[in-house]
PDB file of C-alpha atoms in Angstrom:
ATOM      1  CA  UNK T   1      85.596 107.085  95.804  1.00  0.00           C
ATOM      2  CA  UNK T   2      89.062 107.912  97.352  1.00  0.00           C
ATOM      3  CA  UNK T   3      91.015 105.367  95.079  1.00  0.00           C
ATOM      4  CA  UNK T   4      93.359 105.546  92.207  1.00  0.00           C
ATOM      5  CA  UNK T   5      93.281 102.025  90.686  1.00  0.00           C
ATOM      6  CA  UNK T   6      96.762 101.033  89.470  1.00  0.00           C
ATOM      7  CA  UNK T   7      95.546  99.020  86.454  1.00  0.00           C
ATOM      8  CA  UNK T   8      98.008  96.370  85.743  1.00  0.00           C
ATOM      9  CA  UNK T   9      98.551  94.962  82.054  1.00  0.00           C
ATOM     10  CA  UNK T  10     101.331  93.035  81.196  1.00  0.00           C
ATOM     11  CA  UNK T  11     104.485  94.384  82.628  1.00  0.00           C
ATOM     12  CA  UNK T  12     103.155  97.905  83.529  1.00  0.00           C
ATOM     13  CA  UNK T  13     100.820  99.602  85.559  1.00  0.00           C
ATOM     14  CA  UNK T  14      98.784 101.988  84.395  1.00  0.00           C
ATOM     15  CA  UNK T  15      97.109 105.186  86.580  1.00  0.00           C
ATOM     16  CA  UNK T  16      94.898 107.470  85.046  1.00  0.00           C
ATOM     17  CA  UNK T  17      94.615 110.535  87.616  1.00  0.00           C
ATOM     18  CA  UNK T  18      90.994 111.773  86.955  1.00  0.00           C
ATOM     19  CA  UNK T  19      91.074 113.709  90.387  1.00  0.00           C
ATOM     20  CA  UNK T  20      92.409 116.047  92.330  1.00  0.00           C
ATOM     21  CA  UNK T  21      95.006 114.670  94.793  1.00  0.00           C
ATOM     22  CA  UNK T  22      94.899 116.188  98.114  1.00  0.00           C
ATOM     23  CA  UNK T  23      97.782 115.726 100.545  1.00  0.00           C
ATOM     24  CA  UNK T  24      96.800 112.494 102.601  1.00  0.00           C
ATOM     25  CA  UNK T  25      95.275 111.057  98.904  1.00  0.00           C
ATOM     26  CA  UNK T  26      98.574 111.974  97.311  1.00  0.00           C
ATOM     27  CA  UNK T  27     100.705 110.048  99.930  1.00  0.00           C
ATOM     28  CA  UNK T  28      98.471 107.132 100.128  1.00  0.00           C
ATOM     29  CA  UNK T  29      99.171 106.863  96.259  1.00  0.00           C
ATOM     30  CA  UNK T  30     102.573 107.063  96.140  1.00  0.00           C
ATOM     31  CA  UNK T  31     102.576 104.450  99.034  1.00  0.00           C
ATOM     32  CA  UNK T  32     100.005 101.645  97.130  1.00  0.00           C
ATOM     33  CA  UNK T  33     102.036 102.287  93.709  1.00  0.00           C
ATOM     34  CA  UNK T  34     105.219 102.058  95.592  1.00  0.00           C
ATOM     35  CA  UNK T  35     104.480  98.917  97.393  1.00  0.00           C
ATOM     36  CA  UNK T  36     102.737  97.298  93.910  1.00  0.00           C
ATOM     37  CA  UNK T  37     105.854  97.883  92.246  1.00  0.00           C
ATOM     38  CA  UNK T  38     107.579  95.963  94.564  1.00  0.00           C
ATOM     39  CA  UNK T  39     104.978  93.122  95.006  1.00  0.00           C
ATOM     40  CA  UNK T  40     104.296  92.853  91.277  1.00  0.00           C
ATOM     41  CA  UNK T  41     107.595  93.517  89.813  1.00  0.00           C
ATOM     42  CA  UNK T  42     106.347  95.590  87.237  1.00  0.00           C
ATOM     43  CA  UNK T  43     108.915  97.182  84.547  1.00  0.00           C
ATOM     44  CA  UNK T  44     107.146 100.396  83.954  1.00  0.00           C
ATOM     45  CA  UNK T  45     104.380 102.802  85.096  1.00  0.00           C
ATOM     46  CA  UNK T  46     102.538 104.757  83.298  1.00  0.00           C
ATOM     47  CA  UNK T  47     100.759 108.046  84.300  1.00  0.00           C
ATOM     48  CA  UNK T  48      98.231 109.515  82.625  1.00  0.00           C
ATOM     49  CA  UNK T  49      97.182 112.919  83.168  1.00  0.00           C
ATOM     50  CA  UNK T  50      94.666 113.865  80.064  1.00  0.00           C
ATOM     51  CA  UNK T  51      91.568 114.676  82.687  1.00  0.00           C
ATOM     52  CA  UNK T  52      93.817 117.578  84.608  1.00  0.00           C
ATOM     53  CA  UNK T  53      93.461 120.683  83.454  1.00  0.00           C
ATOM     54  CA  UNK T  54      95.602 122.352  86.027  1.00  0.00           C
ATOM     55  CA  UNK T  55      98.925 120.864  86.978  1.00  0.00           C
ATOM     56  CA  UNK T  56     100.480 122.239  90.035  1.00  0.00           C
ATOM     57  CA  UNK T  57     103.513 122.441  91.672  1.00  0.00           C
ATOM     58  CA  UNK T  58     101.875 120.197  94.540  1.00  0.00           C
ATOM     59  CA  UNK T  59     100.939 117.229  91.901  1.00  0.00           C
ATOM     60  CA  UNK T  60     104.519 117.724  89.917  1.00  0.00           C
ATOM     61  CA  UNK T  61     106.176 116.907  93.172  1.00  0.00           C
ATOM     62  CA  UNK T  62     104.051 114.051  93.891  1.00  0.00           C
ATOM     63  CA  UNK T  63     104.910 112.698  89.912  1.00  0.00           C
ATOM     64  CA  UNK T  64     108.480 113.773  90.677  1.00  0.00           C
ATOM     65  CA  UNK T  65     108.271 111.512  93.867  1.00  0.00           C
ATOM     66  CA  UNK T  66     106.869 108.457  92.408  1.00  0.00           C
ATOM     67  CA  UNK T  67     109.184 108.531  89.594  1.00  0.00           C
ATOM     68  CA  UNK T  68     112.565 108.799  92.006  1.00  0.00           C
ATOM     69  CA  UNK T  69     110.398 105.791  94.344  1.00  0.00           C
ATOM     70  CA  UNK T  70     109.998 103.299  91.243  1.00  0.00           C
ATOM     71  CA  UNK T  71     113.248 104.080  89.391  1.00  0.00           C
ATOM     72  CA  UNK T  72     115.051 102.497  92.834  1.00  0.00           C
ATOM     73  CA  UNK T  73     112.701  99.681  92.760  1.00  0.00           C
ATOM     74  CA  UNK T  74     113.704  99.430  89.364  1.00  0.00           C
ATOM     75  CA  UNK T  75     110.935 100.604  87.656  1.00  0.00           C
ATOM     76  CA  UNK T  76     110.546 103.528  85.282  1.00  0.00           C
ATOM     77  CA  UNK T  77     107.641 105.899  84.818  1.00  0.00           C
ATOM     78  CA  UNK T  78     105.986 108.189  82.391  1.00  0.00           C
ATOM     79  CA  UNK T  79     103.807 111.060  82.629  1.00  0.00           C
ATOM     80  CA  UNK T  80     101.364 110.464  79.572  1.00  0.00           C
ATOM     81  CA  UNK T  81      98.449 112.435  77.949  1.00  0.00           C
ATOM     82  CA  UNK T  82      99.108 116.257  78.706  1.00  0.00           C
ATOM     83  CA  UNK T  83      97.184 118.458  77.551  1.00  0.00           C
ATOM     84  CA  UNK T  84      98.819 121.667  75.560  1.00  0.00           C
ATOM     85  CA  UNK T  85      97.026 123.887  77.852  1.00  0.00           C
ATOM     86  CA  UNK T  86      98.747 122.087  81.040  1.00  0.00           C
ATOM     87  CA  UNK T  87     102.229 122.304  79.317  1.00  0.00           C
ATOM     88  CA  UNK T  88     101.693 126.059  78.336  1.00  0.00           C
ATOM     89  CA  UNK T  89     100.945 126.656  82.490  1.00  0.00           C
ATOM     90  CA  UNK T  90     103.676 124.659  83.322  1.00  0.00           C
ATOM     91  CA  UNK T  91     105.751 126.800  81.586  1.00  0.00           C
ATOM     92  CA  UNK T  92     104.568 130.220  82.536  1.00  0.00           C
ATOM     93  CA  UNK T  93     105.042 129.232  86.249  1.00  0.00           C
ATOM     94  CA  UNK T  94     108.513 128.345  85.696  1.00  0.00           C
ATOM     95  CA  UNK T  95     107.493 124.436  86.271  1.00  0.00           C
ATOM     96  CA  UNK T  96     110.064 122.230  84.038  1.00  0.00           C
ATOM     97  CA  UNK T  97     108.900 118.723  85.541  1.00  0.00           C
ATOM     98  CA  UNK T  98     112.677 118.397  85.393  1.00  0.00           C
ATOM     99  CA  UNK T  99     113.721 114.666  85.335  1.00  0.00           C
ATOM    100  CA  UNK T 100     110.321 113.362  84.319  1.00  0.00           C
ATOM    101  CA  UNK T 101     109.457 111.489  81.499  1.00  0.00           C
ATOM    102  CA  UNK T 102     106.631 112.373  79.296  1.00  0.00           C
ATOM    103  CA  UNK T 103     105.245 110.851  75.945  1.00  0.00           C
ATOM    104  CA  UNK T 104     101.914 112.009  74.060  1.00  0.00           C
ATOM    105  CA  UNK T 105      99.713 109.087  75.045  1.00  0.00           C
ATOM    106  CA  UNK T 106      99.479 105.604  76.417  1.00  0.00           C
ATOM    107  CA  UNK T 107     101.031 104.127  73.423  1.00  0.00           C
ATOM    108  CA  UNK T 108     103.606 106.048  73.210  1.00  0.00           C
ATOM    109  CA  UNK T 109     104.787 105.672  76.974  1.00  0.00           C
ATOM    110  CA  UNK T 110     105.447 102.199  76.450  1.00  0.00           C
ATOM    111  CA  UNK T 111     107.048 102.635  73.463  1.00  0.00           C
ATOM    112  CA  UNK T 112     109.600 104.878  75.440  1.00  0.00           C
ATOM    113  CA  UNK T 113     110.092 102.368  78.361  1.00  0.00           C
ATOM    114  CA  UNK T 114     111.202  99.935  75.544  1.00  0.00           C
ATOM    115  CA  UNK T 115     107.635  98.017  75.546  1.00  0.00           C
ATOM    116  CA  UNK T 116     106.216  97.134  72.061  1.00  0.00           C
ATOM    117  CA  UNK T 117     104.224  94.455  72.951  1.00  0.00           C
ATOM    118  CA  UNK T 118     102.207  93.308  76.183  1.00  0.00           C
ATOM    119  CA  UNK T 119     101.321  89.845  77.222  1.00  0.00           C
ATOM    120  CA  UNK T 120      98.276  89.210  79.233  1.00  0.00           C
ATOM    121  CA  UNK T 121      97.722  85.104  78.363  1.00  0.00           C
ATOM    122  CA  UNK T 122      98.180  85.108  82.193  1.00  0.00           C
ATOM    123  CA  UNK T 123     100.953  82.485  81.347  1.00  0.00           C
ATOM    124  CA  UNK T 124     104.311  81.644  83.603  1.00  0.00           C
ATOM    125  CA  UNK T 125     103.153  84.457  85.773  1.00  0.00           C
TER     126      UNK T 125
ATOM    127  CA  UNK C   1      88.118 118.102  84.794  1.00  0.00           C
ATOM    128  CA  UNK C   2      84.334 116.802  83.387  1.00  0.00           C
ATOM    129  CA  UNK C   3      86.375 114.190  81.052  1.00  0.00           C
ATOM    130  CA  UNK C   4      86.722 110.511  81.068  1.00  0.00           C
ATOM    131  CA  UNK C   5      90.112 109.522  79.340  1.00  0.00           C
ATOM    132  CA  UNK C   6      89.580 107.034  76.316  1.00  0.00           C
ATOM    133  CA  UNK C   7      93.506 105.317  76.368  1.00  0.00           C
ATOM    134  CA  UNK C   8      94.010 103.007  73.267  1.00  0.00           C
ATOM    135  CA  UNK C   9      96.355 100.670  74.259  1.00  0.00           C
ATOM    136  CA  UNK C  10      96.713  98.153  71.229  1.00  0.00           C
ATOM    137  CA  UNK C  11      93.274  96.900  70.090  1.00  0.00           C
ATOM    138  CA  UNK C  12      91.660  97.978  72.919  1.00  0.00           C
ATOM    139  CA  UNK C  13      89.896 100.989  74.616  1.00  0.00           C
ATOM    140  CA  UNK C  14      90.735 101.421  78.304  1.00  0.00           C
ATOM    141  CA  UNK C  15      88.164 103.708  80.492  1.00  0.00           C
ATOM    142  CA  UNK C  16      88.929 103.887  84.186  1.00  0.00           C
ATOM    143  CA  UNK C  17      85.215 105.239  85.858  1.00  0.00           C
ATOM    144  CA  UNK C  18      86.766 107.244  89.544  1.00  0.00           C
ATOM    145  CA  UNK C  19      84.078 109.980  89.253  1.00  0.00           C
ATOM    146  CA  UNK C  20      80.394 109.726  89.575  1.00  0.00           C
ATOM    147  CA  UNK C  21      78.821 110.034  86.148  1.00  0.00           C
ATOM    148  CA  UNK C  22      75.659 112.593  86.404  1.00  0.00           C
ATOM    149  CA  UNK C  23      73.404 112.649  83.361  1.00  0.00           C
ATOM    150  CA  UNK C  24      75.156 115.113  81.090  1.00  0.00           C
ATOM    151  CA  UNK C  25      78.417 113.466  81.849  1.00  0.00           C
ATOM    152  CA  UNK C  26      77.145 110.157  81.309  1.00  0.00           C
ATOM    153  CA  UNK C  27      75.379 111.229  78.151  1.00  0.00           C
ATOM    154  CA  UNK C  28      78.892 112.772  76.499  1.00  0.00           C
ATOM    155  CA  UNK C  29      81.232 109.525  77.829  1.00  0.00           C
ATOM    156  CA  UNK C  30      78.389 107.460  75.971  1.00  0.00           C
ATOM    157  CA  UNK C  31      78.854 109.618  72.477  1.00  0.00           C
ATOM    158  CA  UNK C  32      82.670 110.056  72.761  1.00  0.00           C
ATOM    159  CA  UNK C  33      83.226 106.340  73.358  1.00  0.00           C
ATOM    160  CA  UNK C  34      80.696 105.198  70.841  1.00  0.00           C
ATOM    161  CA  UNK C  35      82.867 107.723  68.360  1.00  0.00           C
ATOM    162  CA  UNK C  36      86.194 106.841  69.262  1.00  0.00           C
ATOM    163  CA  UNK C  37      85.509 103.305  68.529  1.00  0.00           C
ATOM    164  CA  UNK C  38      84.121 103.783  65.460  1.00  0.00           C
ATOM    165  CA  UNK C  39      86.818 106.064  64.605  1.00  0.00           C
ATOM    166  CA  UNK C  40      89.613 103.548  65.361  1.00  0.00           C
ATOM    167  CA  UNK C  41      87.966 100.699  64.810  1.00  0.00           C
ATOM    168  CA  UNK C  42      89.121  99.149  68.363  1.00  0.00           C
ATOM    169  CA  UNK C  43      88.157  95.610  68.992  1.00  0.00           C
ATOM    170  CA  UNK C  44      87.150  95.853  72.645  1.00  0.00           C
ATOM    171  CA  UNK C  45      86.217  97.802  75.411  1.00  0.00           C
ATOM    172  CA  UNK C  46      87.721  97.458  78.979  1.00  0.00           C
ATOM    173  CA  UNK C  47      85.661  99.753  81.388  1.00  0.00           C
ATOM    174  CA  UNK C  48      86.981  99.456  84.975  1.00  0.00           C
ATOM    175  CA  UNK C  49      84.855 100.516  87.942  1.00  0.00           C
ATOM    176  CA  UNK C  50      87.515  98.978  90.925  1.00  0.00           C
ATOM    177  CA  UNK C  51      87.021 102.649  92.014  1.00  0.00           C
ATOM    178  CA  UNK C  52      83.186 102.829  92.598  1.00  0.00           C
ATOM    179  CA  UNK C  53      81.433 102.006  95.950  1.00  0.00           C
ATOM    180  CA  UNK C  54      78.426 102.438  94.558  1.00  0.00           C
ATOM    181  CA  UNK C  55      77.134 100.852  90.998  1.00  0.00           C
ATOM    182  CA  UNK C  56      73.037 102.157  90.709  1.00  0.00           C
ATOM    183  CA  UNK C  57      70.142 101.726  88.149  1.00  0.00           C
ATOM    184  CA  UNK C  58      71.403 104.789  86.536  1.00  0.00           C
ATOM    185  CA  UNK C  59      75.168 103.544  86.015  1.00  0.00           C
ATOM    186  CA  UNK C  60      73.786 100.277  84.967  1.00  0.00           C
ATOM    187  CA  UNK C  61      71.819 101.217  82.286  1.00  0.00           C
ATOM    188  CA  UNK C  62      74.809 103.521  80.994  1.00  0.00           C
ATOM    189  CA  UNK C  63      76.744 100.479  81.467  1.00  0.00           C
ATOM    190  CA  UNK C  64      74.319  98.374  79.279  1.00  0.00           C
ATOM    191  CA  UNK C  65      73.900 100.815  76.450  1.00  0.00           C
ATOM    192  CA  UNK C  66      77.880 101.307  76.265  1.00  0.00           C
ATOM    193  CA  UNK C  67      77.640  97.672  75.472  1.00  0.00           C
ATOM    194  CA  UNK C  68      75.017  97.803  72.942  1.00  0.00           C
ATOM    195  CA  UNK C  69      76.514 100.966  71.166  1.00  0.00           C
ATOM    196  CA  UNK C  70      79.811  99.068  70.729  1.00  0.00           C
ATOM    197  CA  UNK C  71      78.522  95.958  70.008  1.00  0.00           C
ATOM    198  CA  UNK C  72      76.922  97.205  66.989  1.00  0.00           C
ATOM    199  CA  UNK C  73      79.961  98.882  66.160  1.00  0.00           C
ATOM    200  CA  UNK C  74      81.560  95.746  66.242  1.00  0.00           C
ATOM    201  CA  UNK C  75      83.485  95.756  69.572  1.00  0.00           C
ATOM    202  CA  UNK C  76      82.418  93.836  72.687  1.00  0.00           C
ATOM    203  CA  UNK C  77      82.431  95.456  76.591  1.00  0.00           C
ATOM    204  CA  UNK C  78      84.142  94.123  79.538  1.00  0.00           C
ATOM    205  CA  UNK C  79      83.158  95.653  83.213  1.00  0.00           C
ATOM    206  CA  UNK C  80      86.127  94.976  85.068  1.00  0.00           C
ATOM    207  CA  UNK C  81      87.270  95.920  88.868  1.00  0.00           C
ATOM    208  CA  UNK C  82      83.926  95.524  89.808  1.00  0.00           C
ATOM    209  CA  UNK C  83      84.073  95.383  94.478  1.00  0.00           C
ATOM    210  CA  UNK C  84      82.416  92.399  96.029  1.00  0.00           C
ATOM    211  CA  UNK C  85      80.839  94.802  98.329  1.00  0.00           C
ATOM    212  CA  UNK C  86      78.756  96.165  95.221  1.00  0.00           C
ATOM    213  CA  UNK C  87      78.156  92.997  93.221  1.00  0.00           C
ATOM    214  CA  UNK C  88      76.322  91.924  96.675  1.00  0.00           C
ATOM    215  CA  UNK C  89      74.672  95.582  96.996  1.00  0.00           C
ATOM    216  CA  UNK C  90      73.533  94.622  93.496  1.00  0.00           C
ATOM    217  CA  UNK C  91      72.066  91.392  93.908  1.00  0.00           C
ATOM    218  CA  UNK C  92      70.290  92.919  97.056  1.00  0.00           C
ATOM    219  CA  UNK C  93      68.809  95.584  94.616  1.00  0.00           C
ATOM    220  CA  UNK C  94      68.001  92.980  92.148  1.00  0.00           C
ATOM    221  CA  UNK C  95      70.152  94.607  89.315  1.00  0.00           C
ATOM    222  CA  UNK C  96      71.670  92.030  87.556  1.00  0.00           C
ATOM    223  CA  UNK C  97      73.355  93.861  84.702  1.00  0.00           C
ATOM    224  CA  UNK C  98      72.063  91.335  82.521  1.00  0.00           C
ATOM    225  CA  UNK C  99      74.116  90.934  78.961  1.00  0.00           C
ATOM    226  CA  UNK C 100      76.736  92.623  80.614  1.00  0.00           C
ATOM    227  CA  UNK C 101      80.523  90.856  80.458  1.00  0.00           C
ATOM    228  CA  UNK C 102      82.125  91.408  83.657  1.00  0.00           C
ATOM    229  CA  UNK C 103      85.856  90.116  84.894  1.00  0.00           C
ATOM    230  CA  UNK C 104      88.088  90.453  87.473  1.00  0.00           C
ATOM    231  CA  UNK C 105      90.576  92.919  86.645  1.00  0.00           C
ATOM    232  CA  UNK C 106      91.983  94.562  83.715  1.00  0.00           C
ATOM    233  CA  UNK C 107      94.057  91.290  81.848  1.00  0.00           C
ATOM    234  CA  UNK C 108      91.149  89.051  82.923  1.00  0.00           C
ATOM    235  CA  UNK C 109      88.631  90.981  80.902  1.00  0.00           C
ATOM    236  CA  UNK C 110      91.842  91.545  78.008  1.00  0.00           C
ATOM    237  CA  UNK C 111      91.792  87.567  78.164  1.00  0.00           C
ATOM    238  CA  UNK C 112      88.208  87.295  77.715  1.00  0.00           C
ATOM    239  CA  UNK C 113      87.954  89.428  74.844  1.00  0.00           C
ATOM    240  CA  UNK C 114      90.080  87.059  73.176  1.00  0.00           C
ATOM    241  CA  UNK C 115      93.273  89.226  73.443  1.00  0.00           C
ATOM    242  CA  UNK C 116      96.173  87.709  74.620  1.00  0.00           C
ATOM    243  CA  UNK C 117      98.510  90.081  73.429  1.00  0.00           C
ATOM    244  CA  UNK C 118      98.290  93.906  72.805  1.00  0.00           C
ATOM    245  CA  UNK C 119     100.768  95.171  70.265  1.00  0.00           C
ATOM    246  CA  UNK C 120     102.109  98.947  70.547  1.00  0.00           C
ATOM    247  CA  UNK C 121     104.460  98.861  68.014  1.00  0.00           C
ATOM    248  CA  UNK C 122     102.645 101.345  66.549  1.00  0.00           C
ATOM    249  CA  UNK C 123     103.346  99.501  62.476  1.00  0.00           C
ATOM    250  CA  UNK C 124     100.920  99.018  60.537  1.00  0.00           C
ATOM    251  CA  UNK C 125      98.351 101.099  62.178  1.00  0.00           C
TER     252      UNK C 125
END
């Protein structure tokens, strides 16, 4: 089971990270989003991150990454479903996930990348 | 990290299944889903297992009662993502996840649940 499925609805894709990305899972993730971005033309990604408990600064480089790799394939992404715990870590270790966007839950990430509404009738696409 | 994340996107439920569900974990998914959808009062259930090699007896029956438990609460199941390497390992095992909706991806099983169009908005709700 060594796949993240980038779950595609609408105009976004959505990512729930349930496990812990090692280095050569990590890169191979950034690589398939980056590349379904591109194919699919996607206006957003969404992230969501309410299964980690930890957050490290390994995993809010990767985030940090895939957010700089969509936003110049014109793209944005947000970081959605932290938990309070994960936030209060964060910032203990001095970890601002600077330049990352975050929203509470799924909902509410596509209601910051300007998305009120998602079309799946499979139509004109 | 011993959760599975419930999103709500719209009317729906979205579960993405990466990590092998044991018995206790199975058990809990089974409760919290059967809650949240209750609680919400969703209108369907999208469960995809794109990330699974391996769909058993034991996953299948979880599967199948997911189904029931919503269905009585009013809200149909869709088993999306499913590999054609395990729909044949299936078959071979003679599991045919009978009563079970399946579709190909994510907006295929949206479309099939009658939703053609998931509103975030967040009004009304």
């Amino acid at each position: 089971m060594n796949a993240l499925p980038l779950l595609r609805i609408g105009d976004v894709l959505l990512v729930s990270i349930q496990i812990e990305l090692h280095d050569e899972l990590a890169l191979r993730f950034q690589r398939e989003l980056a590349e379904k971005v591109a194919d699919e033309g996607v206006r957003g990604v969404i992230i969501d991150i309410s299964a980690l408990e930890i957050v490290d600064s390994f995993l809010g480089r990767v985030l940090h990454d895939i957010a700089a790799t969509t936003s110049v394939l014109a793209a944005r992404t947000v970081v959605v479903g932290m938990r309070p715990a994960v936030a209060i870590t964060l910032v203990e270790l001095g970890l601002s996930l600077h330049g990352l966007r975050t929203a509470l839950n799924v909902e509410a990430g596509l209601r910051q990348l300007g998305i009120r509404r998602l079309d799946v009738s499979g139509e004109a696409r």
